[in-house]
mmCIF file of C-alpha atoms in Angstrom:
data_model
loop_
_atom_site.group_PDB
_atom_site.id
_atom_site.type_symbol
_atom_site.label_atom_id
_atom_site.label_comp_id
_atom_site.label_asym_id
_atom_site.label_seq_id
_atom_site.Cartn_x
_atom_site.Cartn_y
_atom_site.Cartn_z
ATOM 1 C CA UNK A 11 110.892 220.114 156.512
ATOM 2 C CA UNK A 12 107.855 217.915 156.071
ATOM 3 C CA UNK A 13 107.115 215.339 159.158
ATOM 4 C CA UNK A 14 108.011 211.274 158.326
ATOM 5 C CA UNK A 15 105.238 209.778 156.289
ATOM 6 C CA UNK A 16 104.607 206.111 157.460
ATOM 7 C CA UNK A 17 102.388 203.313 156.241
ATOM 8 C CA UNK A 18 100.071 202.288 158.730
ATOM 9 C CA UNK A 19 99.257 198.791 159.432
ATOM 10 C CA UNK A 20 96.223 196.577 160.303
ATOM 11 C CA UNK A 21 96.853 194.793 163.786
ATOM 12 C CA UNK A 22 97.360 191.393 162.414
ATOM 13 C CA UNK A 23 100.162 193.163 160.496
ATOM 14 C CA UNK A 24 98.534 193.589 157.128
ATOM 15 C CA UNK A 25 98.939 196.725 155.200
ATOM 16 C CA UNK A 26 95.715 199.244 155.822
ATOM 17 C CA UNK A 27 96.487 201.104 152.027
ATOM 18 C CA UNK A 28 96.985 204.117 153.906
ATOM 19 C CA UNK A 29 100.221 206.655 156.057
ATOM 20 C CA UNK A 30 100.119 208.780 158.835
ATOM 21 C CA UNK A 31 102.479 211.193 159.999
ATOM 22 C CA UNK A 32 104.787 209.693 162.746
ATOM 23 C CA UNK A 33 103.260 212.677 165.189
ATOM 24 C CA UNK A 34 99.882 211.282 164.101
ATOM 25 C CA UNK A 35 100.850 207.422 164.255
ATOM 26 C CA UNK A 36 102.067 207.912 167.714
ATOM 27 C CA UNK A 37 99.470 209.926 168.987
ATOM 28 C CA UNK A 38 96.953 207.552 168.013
ATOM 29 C CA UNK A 39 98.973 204.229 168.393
ATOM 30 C CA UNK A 40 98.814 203.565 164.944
ATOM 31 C CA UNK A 41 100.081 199.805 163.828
ATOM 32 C CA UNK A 42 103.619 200.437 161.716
ATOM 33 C CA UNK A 43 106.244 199.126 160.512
ATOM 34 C CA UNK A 44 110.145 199.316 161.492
ATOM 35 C CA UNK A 45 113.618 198.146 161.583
ATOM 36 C CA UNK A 46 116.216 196.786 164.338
ATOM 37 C CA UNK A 47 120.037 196.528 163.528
ATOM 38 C CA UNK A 48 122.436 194.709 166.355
ATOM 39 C CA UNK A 49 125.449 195.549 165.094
ATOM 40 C CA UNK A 50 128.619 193.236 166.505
ATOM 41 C CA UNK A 51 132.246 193.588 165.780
ATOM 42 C CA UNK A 52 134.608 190.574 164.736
ATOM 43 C CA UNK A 53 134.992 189.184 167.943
ATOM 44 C CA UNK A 54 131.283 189.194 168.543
ATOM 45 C CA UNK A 55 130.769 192.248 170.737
ATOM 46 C CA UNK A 56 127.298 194.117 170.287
ATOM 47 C CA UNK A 57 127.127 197.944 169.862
ATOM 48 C CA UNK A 58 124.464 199.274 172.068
ATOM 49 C CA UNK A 59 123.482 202.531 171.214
ATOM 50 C CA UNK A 60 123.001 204.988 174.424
ATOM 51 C CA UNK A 61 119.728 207.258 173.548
ATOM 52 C CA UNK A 62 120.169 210.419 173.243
ATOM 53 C CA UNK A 63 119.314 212.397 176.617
ATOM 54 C CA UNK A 64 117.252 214.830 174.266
ATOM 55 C CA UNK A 65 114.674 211.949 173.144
ATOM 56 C CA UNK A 66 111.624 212.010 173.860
ATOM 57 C CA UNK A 67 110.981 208.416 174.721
ATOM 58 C CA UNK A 68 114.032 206.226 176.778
ATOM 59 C CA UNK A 69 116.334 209.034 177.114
ATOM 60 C CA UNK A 70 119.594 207.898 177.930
ATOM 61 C CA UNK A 71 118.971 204.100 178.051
ATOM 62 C CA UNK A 72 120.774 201.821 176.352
ATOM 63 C CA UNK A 73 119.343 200.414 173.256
ATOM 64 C CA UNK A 74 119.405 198.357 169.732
ATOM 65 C CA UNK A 75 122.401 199.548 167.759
ATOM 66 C CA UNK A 76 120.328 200.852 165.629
ATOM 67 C CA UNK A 77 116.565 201.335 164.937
ATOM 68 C CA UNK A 78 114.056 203.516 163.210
ATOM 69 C CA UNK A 79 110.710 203.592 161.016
ATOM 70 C CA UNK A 80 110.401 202.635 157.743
ATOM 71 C CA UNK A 81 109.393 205.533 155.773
ATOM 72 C CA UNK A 82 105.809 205.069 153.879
ATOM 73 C CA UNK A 83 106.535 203.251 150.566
ATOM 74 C CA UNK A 84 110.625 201.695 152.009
ATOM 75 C CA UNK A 85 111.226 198.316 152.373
ATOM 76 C CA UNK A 86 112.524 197.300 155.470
ATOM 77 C CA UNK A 87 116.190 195.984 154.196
ATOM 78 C CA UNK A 88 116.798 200.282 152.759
ATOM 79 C CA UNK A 89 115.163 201.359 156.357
ATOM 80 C CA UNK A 90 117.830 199.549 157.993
ATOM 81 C CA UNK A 91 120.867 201.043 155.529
ATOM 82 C CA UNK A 92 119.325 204.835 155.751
ATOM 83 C CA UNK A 93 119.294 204.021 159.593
ATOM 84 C CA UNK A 94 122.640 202.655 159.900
ATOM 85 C CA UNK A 95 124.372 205.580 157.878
ATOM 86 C CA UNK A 96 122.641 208.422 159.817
ATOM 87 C CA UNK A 97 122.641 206.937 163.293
ATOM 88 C CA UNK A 98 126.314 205.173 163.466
ATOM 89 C CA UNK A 99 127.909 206.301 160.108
ATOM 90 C CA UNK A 100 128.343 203.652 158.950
ATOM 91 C CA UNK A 101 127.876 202.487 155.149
ATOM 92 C CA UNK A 102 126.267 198.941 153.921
ATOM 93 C CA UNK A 103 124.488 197.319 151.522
ATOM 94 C CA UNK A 104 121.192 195.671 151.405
ATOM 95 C CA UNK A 105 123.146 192.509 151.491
ATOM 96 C CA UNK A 106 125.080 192.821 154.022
ATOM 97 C CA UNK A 107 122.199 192.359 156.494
ATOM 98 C CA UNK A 108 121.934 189.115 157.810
ATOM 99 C CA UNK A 109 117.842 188.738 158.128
ATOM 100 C CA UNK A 110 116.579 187.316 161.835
ATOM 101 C CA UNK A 111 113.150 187.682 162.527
ATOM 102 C CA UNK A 112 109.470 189.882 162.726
ATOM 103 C CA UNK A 113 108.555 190.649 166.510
ATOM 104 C CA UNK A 114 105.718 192.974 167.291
ATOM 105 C CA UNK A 115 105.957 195.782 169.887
ATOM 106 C CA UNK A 116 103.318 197.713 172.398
ATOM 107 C CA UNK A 117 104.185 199.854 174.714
ATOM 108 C CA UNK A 118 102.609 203.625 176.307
ATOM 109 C CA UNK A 119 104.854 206.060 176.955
ATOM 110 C CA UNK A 120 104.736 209.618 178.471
ATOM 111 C CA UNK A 121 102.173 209.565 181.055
ATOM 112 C CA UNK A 122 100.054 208.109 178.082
ATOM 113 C CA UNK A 123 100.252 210.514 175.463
ATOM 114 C CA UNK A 124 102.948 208.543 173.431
ATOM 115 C CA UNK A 125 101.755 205.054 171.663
ATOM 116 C CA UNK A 126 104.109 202.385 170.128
ATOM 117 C CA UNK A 127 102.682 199.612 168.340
ATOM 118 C CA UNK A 128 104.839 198.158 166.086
ATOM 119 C CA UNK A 129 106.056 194.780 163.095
ATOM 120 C CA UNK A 130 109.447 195.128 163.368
ATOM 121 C CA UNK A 131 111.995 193.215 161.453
ATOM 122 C CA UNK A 132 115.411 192.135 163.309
ATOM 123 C CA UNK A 133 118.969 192.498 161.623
ATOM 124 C CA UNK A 134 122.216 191.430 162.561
ATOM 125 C CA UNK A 135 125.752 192.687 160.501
ATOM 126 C CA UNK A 136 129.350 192.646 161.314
ATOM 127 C CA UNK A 137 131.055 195.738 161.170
ATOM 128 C CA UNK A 138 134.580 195.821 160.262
ATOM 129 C CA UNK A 139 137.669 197.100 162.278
ATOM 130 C CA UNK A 140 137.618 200.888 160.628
ATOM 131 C CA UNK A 141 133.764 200.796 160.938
ATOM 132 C CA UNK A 142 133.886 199.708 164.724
ATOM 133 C CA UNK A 143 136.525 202.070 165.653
ATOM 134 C CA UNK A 144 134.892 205.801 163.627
ATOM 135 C CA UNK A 145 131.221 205.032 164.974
ATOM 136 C CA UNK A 146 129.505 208.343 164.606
ATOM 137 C CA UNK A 147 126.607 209.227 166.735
ATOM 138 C CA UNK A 148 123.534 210.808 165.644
ATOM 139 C CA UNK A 149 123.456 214.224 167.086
ATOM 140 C CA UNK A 150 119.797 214.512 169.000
ATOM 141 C CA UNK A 151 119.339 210.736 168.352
ATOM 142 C CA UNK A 152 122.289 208.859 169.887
ATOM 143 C CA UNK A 153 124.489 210.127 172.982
ATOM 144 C CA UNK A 154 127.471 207.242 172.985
ATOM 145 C CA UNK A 155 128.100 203.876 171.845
ATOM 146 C CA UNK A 156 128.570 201.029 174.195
ATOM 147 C CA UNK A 157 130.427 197.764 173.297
ATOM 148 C CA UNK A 158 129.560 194.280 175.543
ATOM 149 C CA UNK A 159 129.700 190.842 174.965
ATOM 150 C CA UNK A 160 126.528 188.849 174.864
ATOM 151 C CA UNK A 161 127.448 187.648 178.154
ATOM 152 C CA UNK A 162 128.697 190.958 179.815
ATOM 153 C CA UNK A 163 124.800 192.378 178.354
ATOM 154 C CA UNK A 164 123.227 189.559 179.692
ATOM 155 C CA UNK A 165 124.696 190.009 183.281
ATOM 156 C CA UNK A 166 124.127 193.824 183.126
ATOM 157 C CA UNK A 167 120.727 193.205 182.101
ATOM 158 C CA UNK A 168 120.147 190.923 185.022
ATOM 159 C CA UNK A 169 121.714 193.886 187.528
ATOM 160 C CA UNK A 170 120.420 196.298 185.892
ATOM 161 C CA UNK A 171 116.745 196.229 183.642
ATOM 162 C CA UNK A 172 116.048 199.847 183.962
ATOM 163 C CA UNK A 173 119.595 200.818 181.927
ATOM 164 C CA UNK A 174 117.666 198.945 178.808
ATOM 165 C CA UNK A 175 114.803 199.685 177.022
ATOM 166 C CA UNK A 176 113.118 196.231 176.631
ATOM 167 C CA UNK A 177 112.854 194.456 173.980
ATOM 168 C CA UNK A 178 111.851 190.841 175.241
ATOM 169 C CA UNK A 179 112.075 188.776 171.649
ATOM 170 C CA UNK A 180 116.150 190.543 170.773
ATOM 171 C CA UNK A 181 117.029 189.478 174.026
ATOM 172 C CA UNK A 182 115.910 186.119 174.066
ATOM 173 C CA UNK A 183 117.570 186.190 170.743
ATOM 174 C CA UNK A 184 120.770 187.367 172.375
ATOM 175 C CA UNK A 185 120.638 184.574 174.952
ATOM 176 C CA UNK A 186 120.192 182.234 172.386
ATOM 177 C CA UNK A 187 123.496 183.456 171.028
ATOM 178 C CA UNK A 188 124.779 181.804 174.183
ATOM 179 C CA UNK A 189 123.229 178.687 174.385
ATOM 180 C CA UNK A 190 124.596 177.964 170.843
ATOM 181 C CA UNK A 191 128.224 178.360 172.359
ATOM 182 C CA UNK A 192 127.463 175.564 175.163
#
């Protein structure tokens, strides 16, 4: 099976006109593009997603609902559907996405032989009962889905850090769910 093409990004976020091969954008902390989904049910619980213990980067910590790269030539809005079916099961539409925001991402991984840089784009949806209750986890990708309040997250969070892989600007957007409710 050929490896993940992906388009490769200036760092002020621009396209370059060129993709890499995720091995290739990784290795060489390639700018790129990708997708975040927190998925909540209809009492406004989030899905975390507990990483696989197989992955390579974050093994076993708790994470996004959902997340992956956009493919060279995707838009963000079919990343996030393709990302959703294969790493929860479930089944949406473009518009069924509720749009949040662009953050930006750095981080070195494995004793410095693994490079993140990434523009991602931030979505929220609302699964339904059936959807909440048949999650299916990616074999190799996800281990277990964990439900928590915004509240109950940001407590554990607090406790714990090292349970979640960090992503500063979803979390403040998290809290912000919150401070709305005051």
């Amino acid at each position: 099976m050929p490896e993940e093409m992906i388009d490769i990004l200036n760092s002020d976020g621009t396209p370059a006109g060129y993709s890499r091969s995720r091995t290739e954008v990784h290795a060489k902390g390639l700018w790129h593009r990708t997708v975040h989904i927190w998925a909540f049910d209809k009492n406004g619980r989030i899905v975390f997603q507990q990483r696989s213990h197989l992955k390579e980067n974050n093994p076993n910590l708790l994470d996004t609902s959902c997340a992956g790269h956009i493919t060279a030539g995707d838009n963000s809005r079919n990343a996030a559907i393709r990302e959703l079916s294969e790493e929860m099961g479930v089944h949406k539409r473009p518009e069924d996405l509720e749009y949040l925001f662009e953050a930006t991402h750095e981080n070195v991984l494995n004793n410095k032989t693994y490079f993140d840089n990434e523009y991602y784009d931030t979505y929220k949806i609302t699964l339904s009962d059936d959807e909440a209750a048949h999650l299916v986890p990616q074999p190799g990708e996800v281990d277990d889905f964990i439900w928590m309040t915004p509240a109950e997250f940001l407590e554990e969070l607090a406790k714990r850090p090292e349970k979640f892989v960090s992503h500063p600007k979803d979390y403040d957007w998290i809290r912000s769910l919150l401070d709305k409710q005051k």
